[in-house]
Short mmCIF file of C-alpha atoms in Angstrom, two decimals:
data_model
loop_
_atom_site.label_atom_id
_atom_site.label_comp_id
_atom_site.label_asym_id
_atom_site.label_seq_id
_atom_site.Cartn_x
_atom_site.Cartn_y
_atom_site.Cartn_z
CA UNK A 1 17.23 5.32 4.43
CA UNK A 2 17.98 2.21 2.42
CA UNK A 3 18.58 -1.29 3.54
CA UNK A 4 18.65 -4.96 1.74
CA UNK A 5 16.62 -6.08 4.47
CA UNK A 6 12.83 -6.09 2.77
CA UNK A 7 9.96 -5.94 4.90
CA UNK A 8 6.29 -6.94 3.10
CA UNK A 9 3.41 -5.38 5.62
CA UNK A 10 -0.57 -5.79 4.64
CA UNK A 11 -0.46 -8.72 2.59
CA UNK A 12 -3.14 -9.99 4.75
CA UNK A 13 -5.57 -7.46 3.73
CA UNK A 14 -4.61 -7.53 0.31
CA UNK A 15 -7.46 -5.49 -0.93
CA UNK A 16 -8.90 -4.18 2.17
CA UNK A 17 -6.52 -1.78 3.56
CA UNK A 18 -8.17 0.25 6.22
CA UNK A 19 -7.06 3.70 7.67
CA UNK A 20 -6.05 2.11 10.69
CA UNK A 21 -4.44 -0.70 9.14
CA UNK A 22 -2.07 2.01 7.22
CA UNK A 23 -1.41 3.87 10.05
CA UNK A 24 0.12 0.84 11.90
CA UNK A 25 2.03 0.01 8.72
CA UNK A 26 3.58 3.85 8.52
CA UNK A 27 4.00 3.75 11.98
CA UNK A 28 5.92 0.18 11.59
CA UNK A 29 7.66 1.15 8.33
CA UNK A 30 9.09 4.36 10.26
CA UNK A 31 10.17 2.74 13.35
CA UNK A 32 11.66 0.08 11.24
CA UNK A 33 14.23 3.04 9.39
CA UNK A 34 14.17 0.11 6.81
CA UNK A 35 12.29 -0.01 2.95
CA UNK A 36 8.90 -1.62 3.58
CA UNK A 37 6.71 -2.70 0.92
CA UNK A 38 3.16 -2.12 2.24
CA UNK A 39 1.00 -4.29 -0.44
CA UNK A 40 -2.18 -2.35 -1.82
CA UNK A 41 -4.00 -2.13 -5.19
CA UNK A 42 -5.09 1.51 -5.21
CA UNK A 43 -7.17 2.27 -8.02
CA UNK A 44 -10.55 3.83 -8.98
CA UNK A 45 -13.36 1.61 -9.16
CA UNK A 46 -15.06 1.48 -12.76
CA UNK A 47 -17.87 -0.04 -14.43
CA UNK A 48 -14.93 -2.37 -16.22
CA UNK A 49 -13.17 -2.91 -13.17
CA UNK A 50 -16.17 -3.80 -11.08
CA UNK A 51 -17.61 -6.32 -13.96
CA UNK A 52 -14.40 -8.12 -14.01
CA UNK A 53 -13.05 -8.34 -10.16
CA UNK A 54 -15.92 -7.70 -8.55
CA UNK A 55 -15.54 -11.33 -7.48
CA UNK A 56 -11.95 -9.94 -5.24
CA UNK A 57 -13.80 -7.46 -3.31
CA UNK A 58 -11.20 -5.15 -3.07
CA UNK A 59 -11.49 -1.51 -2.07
CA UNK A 60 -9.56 0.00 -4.65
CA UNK A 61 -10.93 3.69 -3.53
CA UNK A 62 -10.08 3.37 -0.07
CA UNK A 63 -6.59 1.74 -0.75
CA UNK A 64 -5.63 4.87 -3.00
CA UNK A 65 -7.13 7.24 -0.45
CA UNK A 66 -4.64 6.10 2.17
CA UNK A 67 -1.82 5.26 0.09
CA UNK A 68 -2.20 9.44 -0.47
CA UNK A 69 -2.65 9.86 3.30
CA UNK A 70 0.27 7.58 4.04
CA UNK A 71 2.65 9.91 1.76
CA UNK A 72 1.94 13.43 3.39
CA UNK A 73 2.34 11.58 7.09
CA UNK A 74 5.47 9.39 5.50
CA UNK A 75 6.76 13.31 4.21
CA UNK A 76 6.16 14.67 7.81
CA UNK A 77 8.76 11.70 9.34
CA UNK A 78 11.10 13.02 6.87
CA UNK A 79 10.30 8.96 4.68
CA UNK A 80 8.63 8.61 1.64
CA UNK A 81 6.59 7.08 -0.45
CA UNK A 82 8.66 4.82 -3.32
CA UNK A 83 8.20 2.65 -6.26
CA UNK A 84 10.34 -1.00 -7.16
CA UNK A 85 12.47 0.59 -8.76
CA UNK A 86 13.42 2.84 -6.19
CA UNK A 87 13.33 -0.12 -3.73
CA UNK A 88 15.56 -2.05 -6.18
CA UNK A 89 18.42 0.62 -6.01
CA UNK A 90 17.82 0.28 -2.10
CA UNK A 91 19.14 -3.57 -2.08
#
């Protein structure tokens, strides 16, 4: 389902997103039946990455390990997972 009405969830563990911290944002994203951004910076964590923003702290691991979680729960609601440009053709 599509709607103009953008939601942003997570920015407030930018970096950090925990398992339980996703779940409340699928959870909120479904109930919603709106397009939710959820903000995350999944990744792997390399020897470049880690010399570089090591100073962020972020769990890039972790975030991608969710985001993946998040999709096969999103897929069992009968939701998914998009990208901006999805999004944009939402608005």
């Amino acid at each position: 389902m599509c709607s103009s009405d953008l939601r942003a969830l997570g920015f407030e563990r930018s970096g950090k997103v925990s398992s339980a911290a996703m779940r409340q944002y699928v959870q909120q994203a479904s109930l919603s039946r709106r397009v939710c951004e959820v903000i995350v910076h999944p990744g792997r964590l390399d020897a470049r990455m880690q010399r570089r923003y090591a100073h962020w702290q972020y769990d890039w691991d972790t975030e991608l390990r969710e985001l993946m979680a998040a999709r096969a729960v999103l897929s069992g609601l009968g939701d998914a997972l998009i990208n901006f440009e999805g999004a944009a053709r939402c608005a």
